[in-house]
Tab-separated table of C-alpha atoms in Angstrom:
chain	number	residue	atom	x	y	z
M	8	MET	CA	-0.019	-0.164	-0.010
M	9	ARG	CA	1.255	3.325	-1.132
M	10	PHE	CA	0.171	5.010	2.072
M	11	HIS	CA	-1.529	3.829	5.374
M	12	THR	CA	-3.238	6.767	6.545
M	13	LEU	CA	-6.182	8.362	5.183
M	14	PRO	CA	-4.774	12.180	5.567
M	15	GLN	CA	-1.478	10.886	3.425
M	16	TRP	CA	-3.863	9.334	0.684
M	17	LEU	CA	-5.780	12.456	0.450
M	18	LYS	CA	-2.582	15.023	0.483
M	19	TRP	CA	-1.002	12.917	-2.196
M	20	GLN	CA	-4.223	13.309	-4.390
M	21	GLU	CA	-4.454	16.912	-3.890
M	22	SER	CA	-1.602	17.347	-6.646
M	23	LEU	CA	-1.367	13.727	-8.236
M	24	HIS	CA	-3.350	15.355	-11.053
M	25	PHE	CA	-2.408	18.867	-13.231
M	26	THR	CA	-5.700	20.315	-12.295
M	27	GLU	CA	-7.945	19.894	-9.555
M	28	VAL	CA	-11.130	20.173	-11.952
M	29	ASP	CA	-10.713	17.887	-15.187
M	30	PRO	CA	-14.241	17.182	-16.578
M	31	GLY	CA	-14.366	13.753	-18.692
M	32	LEU	CA	-15.173	10.022	-18.581
M	33	GLU	CA	-12.056	8.357	-20.296
M	34	ARG	CA	-9.515	8.304	-17.619
M	35	VAL	CA	-11.938	7.789	-14.857
M	36	GLY	CA	-13.490	4.908	-17.310
M	37	LEU	CA	-10.338	3.081	-17.889
M	38	VAL	CA	-9.240	2.831	-14.433
M	39	TRP	CA	-12.843	1.590	-13.529
M	40	GLN	CA	-12.462	-1.184	-16.285
M	41	LEU	CA	-9.251	-2.041	-14.718
M	42	LEU	CA	-10.884	-2.784	-11.417
M	43	GLY	CA	-12.807	-5.173	-13.293
M	44	GLY	CA	-16.295	-3.061	-13.386
M	45	ASN	CA	-18.522	-1.739	-15.952
M	46	SER	CA	-21.162	0.995	-15.859
M	47	LYS	CA	-24.238	-1.405	-14.822
M	48	LEU	CA	-23.588	-1.671	-11.026
M	49	PRO	CA	-25.081	-4.546	-8.936
M	50	PHE	CA	-27.257	-2.547	-7.111
M	51	THR	CA	-30.074	0.133	-7.845
M	52	VAL	CA	-28.578	3.369	-8.767
M	53	ILE	CA	-30.374	6.948	-8.104
M	54	THR	CA	-28.333	9.772	-9.490
M	55	ILE	CA	-28.752	13.356	-8.425
M	56	ALA	CA	-27.884	16.087	-10.215
M	57	GLY	CA	-28.720	19.892	-10.220
M	58	THR	CA	-27.690	23.149	-8.747
M	59	ASN	CA	-29.643	23.573	-5.455
M	60	GLY	CA	-31.071	21.124	-3.345
M	61	LYS	CA	-28.945	18.115	-3.998
M	62	GLY	CA	-27.576	17.359	-0.275
M	63	SER	CA	-31.115	17.808	0.931
M	64	SER	CA	-32.810	15.405	-1.728
M	65	VAL	CA	-30.136	12.594	-0.714
M	66	ALA	CA	-30.510	13.030	2.518
M	67	MET	CA	-34.265	12.932	2.504
M	68	LEU	CA	-34.288	9.917	0.262
M	69	GLU	CA	-31.928	8.028	2.406
M	70	SER	CA	-33.612	8.500	5.499
M	71	ILE	CA	-36.833	6.989	4.076
M	72	LEU	CA	-35.263	4.223	2.551
M	73	ARG	CA	-33.519	3.307	5.721
M	74	GLN	CA	-36.696	3.254	7.390
M	75	ALA	CA	-37.855	0.929	5.056
M	76	GLY	CA	-35.430	-1.490	5.863
M	77	TYR	CA	-32.931	-1.127	2.909
M	78	ARG	CA	-29.341	-0.999	2.682
M	79	THR	CA	-28.202	2.263	1.610
M	80	GLY	CA	-24.949	3.803	0.314
M	81	THR	CA	-24.802	7.389	-0.778
M	82	TYR	CA	-21.870	9.406	-2.531
M	83	THR	CA	-22.000	13.153	-1.656
M	84	SER	CA	-19.164	16.163	-2.080
M	85	PRO	CA	-17.931	18.354	-0.654
M	86	HIS	CA	-17.564	17.181	3.060
M	87	LEU	CA	-18.126	19.602	5.947
M	88	LEU	CA	-15.953	18.126	9.020
M	89	GLN	CA	-14.358	14.708	7.770
M	90	TYR	CA	-13.761	13.232	4.355
M	91	ASN	CA	-15.347	10.000	5.475
M	92	GLU	CA	-18.766	12.030	5.246
M	93	ARG	CA	-18.335	11.711	1.461
M	94	ILE	CA	-19.136	7.972	1.351
M	95	CYS	CA	-21.642	6.381	3.815
M	96	MET	CA	-23.464	3.161	4.289
M	97	ASP	CA	-26.578	2.787	6.151
M	98	GLY	CA	-26.520	6.461	7.234
M	99	LYS	CA	-22.920	5.974	8.646
M	100	PRO	CA	-19.548	7.487	7.195
M	101	CYS	CA	-17.200	4.670	6.422
M	102	ASP	CA	-13.837	4.257	8.277
M	103	ASP	CA	-10.612	5.119	7.113
M	104	ASN	CA	-9.513	1.718	6.816
M	105	THR	CA	-12.148	0.749	4.157
M	106	ILE	CA	-11.348	3.897	2.216
M	107	CYS	CA	-7.893	3.522	2.086
M	108	GLU	CA	-8.231	-0.102	1.079
M	109	ALA	CA	-10.228	1.089	-1.857
M	110	PHE	CA	-7.758	3.613	-2.731
M	111	ASP	CA	-4.899	1.136	-2.628
M	112	ARG	CA	-7.103	-1.123	-5.035
M	113	ILE	CA	-7.608	1.743	-7.296
M	114	ASP	CA	-4.098	3.313	-7.259
M	115	LYS	CA	-2.726	-0.228	-8.327
M	116	ALA	CA	-5.085	-0.393	-10.982
M	117	ARG	CA	-4.651	2.626	-12.255
M	118	ALA	CA	-0.994	2.258	-13.291
M	119	GLU	CA	-0.067	5.561	-14.880
M	120	THR	CA	-3.008	6.877	-15.413
M	121	SER	CA	-3.878	10.125	-13.789
M	122	LEU	CA	-7.003	10.865	-11.375
M	123	THR	CA	-8.203	13.984	-9.783
M	124	TYR	CA	-9.301	14.043	-6.148
M	125	PHE	CA	-12.925	14.025	-6.937
M	126	GLU	CA	-12.357	10.870	-9.632
M	127	PHE	CA	-10.536	9.038	-6.735
M	128	ALA	CA	-13.334	9.375	-4.250
M	129	THR	CA	-15.992	8.520	-7.082
M	130	LEU	CA	-14.021	5.223	-7.896
M	131	ALA	CA	-13.460	4.304	-3.885
M	132	ALA	CA	-17.515	5.066	-3.395
M	133	VAL	CA	-18.767	2.869	-5.982
M	134	ASP	CA	-15.922	-0.157	-4.972
M	135	ILE	CA	-16.802	-0.040	-1.678
M	136	PHE	CA	-20.633	-0.100	-2.375
M	137	SER	CA	-19.872	-3.135	-4.925
M	138	ARG	CA	-18.208	-4.832	-1.990
M	139	HIS	CA	-20.899	-4.453	0.804
M	140	ASN	CA	-24.066	-5.807	-0.769
M	141	ILE	CA	-26.215	-2.763	-0.757
M	142	ASP	CA	-29.387	-2.289	-2.112
M	143	ILE	CA	-29.561	1.076	-3.372
M	144	ALA	CA	-26.719	3.729	-4.063
M	145	ILE	CA	-27.623	7.418	-4.287
M	146	LEU	CA	-24.922	9.257	-6.268
M	147	GLU	CA	-24.715	12.862	-6.139
M	148	VAL	CA	-23.081	14.745	-9.092
M	149	GLY	CA	-20.251	16.832	-8.009
M	150	MET	CA	-20.578	19.197	-10.901
M	151	GLY	CA	-22.504	19.382	-13.807
M	152	GLY	CA	-23.484	15.640	-15.024
M	153	ARG	CA	-22.622	14.830	-18.807
M	154	LEU	CA	-18.837	14.812	-17.911
M	155	ASP	CA	-18.982	14.445	-14.140
M	156	ALA	CA	-17.161	11.149	-13.042
M	157	VAL	CA	-20.329	10.144	-11.406
M	158	ASN	CA	-21.894	9.739	-14.794
M	159	LEU	CA	-19.641	6.835	-15.267
M	160	PHE	CA	-22.566	4.489	-14.081
M	161	ASP	CA	-25.715	4.190	-15.202
M	162	THR	CA	-28.653	5.373	-13.532
M	163	ASP	CA	-31.963	3.496	-12.621
M	164	ILE	CA	-33.681	6.625	-11.924
M	165	ALA	CA	-32.340	10.305	-12.471
M	166	LEU	CA	-33.517	13.346	-9.782
M	167	ILE	CA	-32.775	16.546	-11.334
M	168	THR	CA	-33.016	19.388	-8.802
M	169	PRO	CA	-33.766	23.197	-9.388
M	170	ILE	CA	-31.047	24.497	-12.121
M	171	SER	CA	-29.499	27.869	-12.032
M	172	LEU	CA	-26.021	29.546	-12.831
M	173	ASP	CA	-23.383	28.132	-11.203
M	174	HIS	CA	-19.803	26.635	-12.463
M	175	THR	CA	-20.284	28.891	-15.518
M	176	ALA	CA	-16.685	28.655	-16.519
M	177	TRP	CA	-17.131	25.005	-17.296
M	178	LEU	CA	-20.941	24.268	-17.858
M	179	GLY	CA	-22.040	27.433	-19.758
M	180	ASN	CA	-23.412	30.738	-19.005
M	181	ASN	CA	-27.153	30.423	-19.421
M	182	ARG	CA	-29.806	27.739	-18.038
M	183	GLU	CA	-30.109	26.001	-21.289
M	184	ALA	CA	-26.403	25.241	-21.733
M	185	ILE	CA	-26.140	24.273	-17.891
M	186	GLY	CA	-29.387	22.038	-18.191
M	187	ARG	CA	-28.116	20.164	-21.111
M	188	GLU	CA	-24.848	19.483	-19.040
M	189	LYS	CA	-27.297	18.070	-16.090
M	190	ALA	CA	-29.479	15.866	-18.307
M	191	GLY	CA	-26.390	14.044	-19.335
M	192	VAL	CA	-27.021	11.664	-16.356
M	193	ILE	CA	-30.189	10.426	-18.122
M	194	ARG	CA	-30.428	7.161	-19.549
M	195	GLN	CA	-32.264	5.654	-22.429
M	196	GLY	CA	-35.434	4.457	-21.315
M	197	LYS	CA	-35.054	5.658	-17.405
M	198	PRO	CA	-37.391	7.982	-15.552
M	199	VAL	CA	-36.266	11.013	-14.771
M	200	VAL	CA	-37.755	13.280	-12.043
M	201	CYS	CA	-37.481	17.128	-12.018
M	202	SER	CA	-37.746	19.059	-8.802
M	203	GLU	CA	-38.996	22.208	-10.903
M	204	ASN	CA	-41.880	22.696	-13.087
M	205	THR	CA	-40.089	24.571	-15.832
M	206	PRO	CA	-36.771	22.904	-16.274
M	207	PRO	CA	-34.285	24.057	-19.084
M	208	GLN	CA	-35.829	22.993	-22.303
M	209	SER	CA	-32.817	21.528	-23.638
M	210	LEU	CA	-33.338	18.835	-20.315
M	211	ILE	CA	-37.011	18.218	-21.680
M	212	ASP	CA	-35.442	17.657	-25.263
M	213	TYR	CA	-32.778	15.418	-24.271
M	214	SER	CA	-35.093	13.289	-22.239
M	215	ASN	CA	-37.570	13.000	-24.907
M	216	SER	CA	-34.791	11.760	-27.083
M	217	LEU	CA	-33.902	9.231	-24.931
M	218	GLN	CA	-37.613	8.103	-24.955
M	219	SER	CA	-37.155	8.350	-20.921
M	220	PRO	CA	-40.405	9.128	-18.782
M	221	LEU	CA	-40.210	12.516	-17.547
M	222	TYR	CA	-42.014	13.457	-14.408
M	223	LEU	CA	-42.287	17.366	-13.623
M	224	ALA	CA	-43.082	19.014	-10.151
M	225	GLY	CA	-46.660	20.424	-10.395
M	226	ASN	CA	-47.534	18.506	-13.411
M	227	ASP	CA	-46.941	14.737	-12.706
M	228	PHE	CA	-46.962	14.914	-9.081
M	229	ASN	CA	-48.306	17.974	-6.728
M	230	ILE	CA	-48.153	18.930	-3.169
M	231	VAL	CA	-50.622	21.106	-1.162
M	232	ILE	CA	-48.851	22.908	2.073
M	233	ASN	CA	-50.956	23.317	5.237
M	234	LYS	CA	-49.364	24.918	8.519
M	235	ASP	CA	-48.137	21.800	10.219
M	236	HIS	CA	-48.369	18.715	7.235
M	237	TRP	CA	-48.919	18.641	3.784
M	238	HIS	CA	-50.216	16.309	1.077
M	239	TRP	CA	-48.525	14.757	-1.729
M	240	SER	CA	-50.175	13.043	-4.949
M	241	ASN	CA	-49.487	11.363	-8.306
M	242	ASN	CA	-51.754	9.650	-10.969
M	243	GLN	CA	-51.483	6.886	-8.801
M	244	ILE	CA	-50.784	7.547	-5.257
M	245	ASN	CA	-52.457	10.243	-2.778
M	246	LEU	CA	-50.548	10.645	0.602
M	247	GLN	CA	-52.495	12.814	3.130
M	248	ASN	CA	-51.238	14.548	6.317
M	249	LEU	CA	-47.465	13.866	6.246
M	250	PRO	CA	-45.004	15.661	8.493
M	251	CYS	CA	-42.863	18.572	7.527
M	252	PRO	CA	-39.636	17.881	6.415
M	253	ALA	CA	-37.257	18.333	9.541
M	254	LEU	CA	-34.779	20.335	7.333
M	255	MET	CA	-35.840	23.927	7.420
M	256	GLY	CA	-37.093	26.194	4.756
M	257	ALA	CA	-40.247	26.086	2.573
M	258	TYR	CA	-37.994	25.189	-0.106
M	259	GLN	CA	-37.465	21.761	1.240
M	260	PHE	CA	-41.026	20.883	0.165
M	261	GLN	CA	-39.998	21.376	-3.285
M	262	ASN	CA	-36.913	18.952	-2.791
M	263	ALA	CA	-39.580	16.335	-0.473
M	264	ALA	CA	-42.060	16.584	-3.559
M	265	ALA	CA	-39.543	14.903	-6.061
M	266	VAL	CA	-38.215	12.346	-3.823
M	267	LEU	CA	-41.599	11.295	-2.754
M	268	GLN	CA	-41.652	10.656	-7.129
M	269	VAL	CA	-38.515	8.464	-6.543
M	270	ILE	CA	-40.375	6.667	-4.074
M	271	SER	CA	-43.344	5.987	-5.963
M	272	LEU	CA	-41.204	4.841	-8.930
M	273	LEU	CA	-39.193	2.338	-6.951
M	274	ASN	CA	-42.193	0.842	-5.471
M	275	GLN	CA	-43.267	0.485	-9.124
M	276	GLN	CA	-39.988	-1.309	-9.624
M	277	GLY	CA	-40.893	-3.622	-7.200
M	278	TYR	CA	-39.459	-2.060	-3.988
M	279	VAL	CA	-41.637	-1.947	-0.716
M	280	ILE	CA	-41.509	1.490	0.696
M	281	ALA	CA	-44.479	2.160	3.017
M	282	ASP	CA	-46.226	5.189	3.950
M	283	THR	CA	-45.035	4.759	7.548
M	284	ALA	CA	-41.419	4.734	6.228
M	285	ILE	CA	-41.923	7.985	4.198
M	286	LYS	CA	-43.576	9.379	7.523
M	287	SER	CA	-40.460	8.711	9.593
M	288	GLY	CA	-37.917	9.424	7.060
M	289	LEU	CA	-39.124	13.132	6.583
M	290	THR	CA	-39.198	13.399	10.417
M	291	ALA	CA	-35.822	11.739	11.226
M	292	VAL	CA	-33.673	13.513	8.144
M	293	GLN	CA	-30.643	15.419	9.384
M	294	LEU	CA	-28.473	17.524	7.237
M	295	ALA	CA	-25.600	19.742	8.521
M	296	GLY	CA	-24.920	23.267	7.135
M	297	ARG	CA	-28.283	23.672	5.527
M	298	PHE	CA	-29.941	26.511	7.517
M	299	GLN	CA	-28.420	24.675	10.847
M	300	GLN	CA	-29.394	26.668	13.768
M	301	ILE	CA	-26.974	26.566	16.792
M	302	HIS	CA	-29.362	28.493	19.830
M	303	GLY	CA	-28.160	30.629	22.712
M	304	ASP	CA	-28.045	34.303	23.618
M	305	VAL	CA	-26.514	34.772	19.940
M	306	THR	CA	-28.026	32.255	17.455
M	307	THR	CA	-25.553	30.959	14.857
M	308	ILE	CA	-26.762	29.788	11.481
M	309	LEU	CA	-24.986	28.008	9.268
M	310	ASP	CA	-25.678	27.516	5.305
M	311	VAL	CA	-23.574	26.542	2.783
M	312	THR	CA	-25.418	28.829	0.116
M	313	HIS	CA	-23.175	30.180	-2.533
M	314	ASN	CA	-25.238	31.161	-5.575
M	315	GLN	CA	-28.298	33.094	-6.778
M	316	GLN	CA	-30.833	30.537	-5.900
M	317	GLY	CA	-29.459	29.479	-2.611
M	318	ALA	CA	-29.084	32.945	-1.523
M	319	GLU	CA	-33.162	33.740	-2.588
M	320	ASN	CA	-33.961	30.399	-0.348
M	321	LEU	CA	-31.737	31.734	2.299
M	322	ALA	CA	-33.336	35.435	2.368
M	323	LYS	CA	-36.664	33.950	2.528
M	324	LEU	CA	-35.818	31.896	5.538
M	325	LEU	CA	-34.222	34.966	7.258
M	326	VAL	CA	-37.698	37.074	7.067
M	327	GLU	CA	-39.729	33.969	7.849
M	328	ILE	CA	-37.727	33.499	11.186
M	329	PRO	CA	-37.081	37.399	12.121
M	330	SER	CA	-34.528	38.005	14.767
M	331	GLN	CA	-34.969	39.898	17.900
M	332	GLY	CA	-32.099	42.026	16.867
M	333	GLN	CA	-29.659	42.510	14.150
M	334	THR	CA	-28.394	39.719	11.504
M	335	PHE	CA	-24.248	39.724	11.221
M	336	ALA	CA	-23.220	37.727	8.322
M	337	VAL	CA	-19.744	35.909	8.343
M	338	LEU	CA	-19.029	35.659	4.391
M	339	SER	CA	-16.383	33.840	2.481
M	340	MET	CA	-16.548	32.455	-1.142
M	341	LEU	CA	-14.602	31.053	-3.766
M	342	LYS	CA	-13.430	32.958	-6.686
M	343	ASP	CA	-15.844	31.512	-9.350
M	344	LYS	CA	-18.973	32.725	-7.308
M	345	ASP	CA	-21.260	35.506	-7.966
M	346	VAL	CA	-20.694	37.742	-5.236
M	347	ALA	CA	-22.422	40.661	-6.340
M	348	THR	CA	-26.028	38.839	-7.057
M	349	VAL	CA	-25.442	36.757	-3.542
M	350	ALA	CA	-25.090	39.958	-1.787
M	351	SER	CA	-27.752	41.897	-3.648
M	352	ILE	CA	-30.455	39.313	-2.663
M	353	LEU	CA	-29.142	39.200	1.191
M	354	LYS	CA	-28.475	42.977	1.412
M	355	PRO	CA	-31.928	43.659	2.934
M	356	VAL	CA	-31.881	41.207	5.806
M	357	ILE	CA	-28.211	41.502	6.700
M	358	ASP	CA	-27.004	44.615	8.579
M	359	ILE	CA	-23.325	44.029	9.435
M	360	TRP	CA	-20.806	41.946	6.858
M	361	TYR	CA	-17.777	40.152	8.384
M	362	VAL	CA	-15.847	38.889	5.099
M	363	ALA	CA	-13.188	36.717	5.156
M	364	GLY	CA	-10.564	34.915	3.192
M	365	LEU	CA	-10.393	31.141	1.832
M	366	ASP	CA	-7.378	29.082	1.407
M	367	GLY	CA	-6.417	27.209	-1.606
M	368	SER	CA	-6.023	28.093	-5.135
M	369	ARG	CA	-9.958	28.366	-5.681
M	370	GLY	CA	-10.431	30.540	-2.679
M	371	MET	CA	-11.002	34.402	-2.640
M	372	THR	CA	-9.188	36.833	-0.500
M	373	SER	CA	-10.907	38.859	2.025
M	374	ASP	CA	-9.485	42.028	-0.044
M	375	ALA	CA	-11.161	40.807	-3.241
M	376	LEU	CA	-14.468	39.771	-1.474
M	377	ALA	CA	-14.594	43.157	0.193
M	378	ALA	CA	-13.934	45.132	-3.213
M	379	GLN	CA	-16.701	43.189	-4.538
M	380	LEU	CA	-18.881	43.830	-1.888
M	381	SER	CA	-18.311	47.478	-1.863
M	382	ASN	CA	-20.147	47.765	-5.194
M	383	ILE	CA	-23.554	46.208	-3.212
M	384	ILE	CA	-22.787	47.077	0.274
M	385	ASP	CA	-21.947	50.567	1.982
M	386	ASN	CA	-18.104	50.566	3.402
M	387	ASP	CA	-19.345	51.164	6.717
M	388	LYS	CA	-20.988	47.690	6.960
M	389	ILE	CA	-18.108	45.828	5.578
M	390	ARG	CA	-15.658	44.292	8.279
M	391	PRO	CA	-12.412	42.264	6.546
M	392	PHE	CA	-10.806	39.646	8.184
M	393	SER	CA	-7.925	37.047	6.649
M	394	ARG	CA	-9.497	34.148	8.270
M	395	VAL	CA	-13.335	32.818	8.465
M	396	ILE	CA	-12.782	32.120	12.466
M	397	GLU	CA	-11.621	35.720	12.994
M	398	ALA	CA	-14.586	36.966	11.209
M	399	TYR	CA	-16.772	34.917	13.254
M	400	GLU	CA	-15.242	35.580	16.770
M	401	GLN	CA	-15.421	39.536	15.818
M	402	ALA	CA	-18.601	38.733	14.616
M	403	MET	CA	-19.963	37.211	17.708
M	404	ASN	CA	-17.945	39.758	20.227
M	405	GLY	CA	-19.918	42.682	18.285
M	406	ALA	CA	-23.302	40.987	18.944
M	407	GLN	CA	-25.955	41.702	21.692
M	408	LYS	CA	-28.607	38.901	23.066
M	409	GLY	CA	-31.336	38.517	20.336
M	410	ASP	CA	-29.050	38.995	17.473
M	411	ARG	CA	-27.873	36.221	14.988
M	412	VAL	CA	-24.753	35.541	13.164
M	413	LEU	CA	-25.130	34.126	9.866
M	414	VAL	CA	-22.130	31.989	8.366
M	415	PHE	CA	-22.655	31.335	4.795
M	416	GLY	CA	-20.832	31.422	0.984
M	417	SER	CA	-19.362	27.978	0.911
M	418	PHE	CA	-18.694	24.676	2.333
M	419	HIS	CA	-15.299	25.845	3.412
M	420	THR	CA	-16.579	28.726	5.471
M	421	VAL	CA	-19.371	26.542	7.379
M	422	GLU	CA	-16.266	23.801	7.874
M	423	ALA	CA	-13.962	26.627	9.525
M	424	VAL	CA	-16.630	27.509	11.770
M	425	LEU	CA	-17.599	23.872	12.836
M	426	ASN	CA	-13.965	22.832	13.165
M	427	ALA	CA	-13.382	25.608	15.710
M	428	GLY	CA	-15.467	23.639	18.122
M	429	LEU	CA	-18.761	25.329	18.002
């Protein structure tokens, strides 16, 4: 074995390939073949693509399936605190040794073929799932769909969450171009569920070209939301008095509705997922970093939002759950994010902005972030700091009882605060 600890493997992977992001399936596909695999996996695969709501959809779907008694595997990215969060079985992160053994098998099979950090993770997840007799794997696309490493594997059901502008340097600068990239996960004749009612036409056209049944929110499945419960229905099923999803935000009903359509399709394919499993799964689901509230004299809110659609959802939540006092933001973002749009949306609900830099080649410095913010926010409301934890500590020091501190802008932003022992 090249290395014997997970941190050693990960540090080596970070610099193995010439670039951090290198879309394409040729190299990763070759290595998977050398490992003895093919595109059809020995378990049911649900692939989740989209811009926002992927993590929430994975969490709710997995929670329901486990409540129904099925062995699940989930592959998600990025992680918040530990790499192991990316590869879970039955709701629990895989241990270091299991992941290291998978890395060793991949390393020996790849010979001289170079892989990115994400490609190593994707192959490791599927290799581990294939060896542990799971029933259903839920694979979250990292970026796009068509050229993402996850798309090496044939899906049985594709779930595509709401699509907005993100990763435009790789995916295109409009929803139609991005929608076509996301649609790449669809397979011939296999069902596709869309969380939104009007996805890009490019996605609809591609689905039709493959004769893949397409299920659109508001057309093929519907919801009615009441104060403390909701109803879901499609052409075959009518579920009454469902508990509200445990994840915060009205937009989680949109994610949950699409998840229930996936559940309906699984039942049609021979799985048995009872109404009781749906209800208990919705109430048991947990997901860190999605409007995660830590209450005290000053409430801390952790949210990984980093694009326009996410910012719109976040702004609505901040209005729906008002603060007794002021709202302070701790913000850091990656270089490729649209700072101006995010700031414009959240400007009305944030009083003071504590901005910080992020490490790494993709991280934006605090000076660069503050400069972009200054086009939207008054300078006297911007406080720059070099590190996220410094910004957070100063925000907490400046806050009074009844105020709240919102930590957002990136997984890395939330991770920095959680790692500090919050």
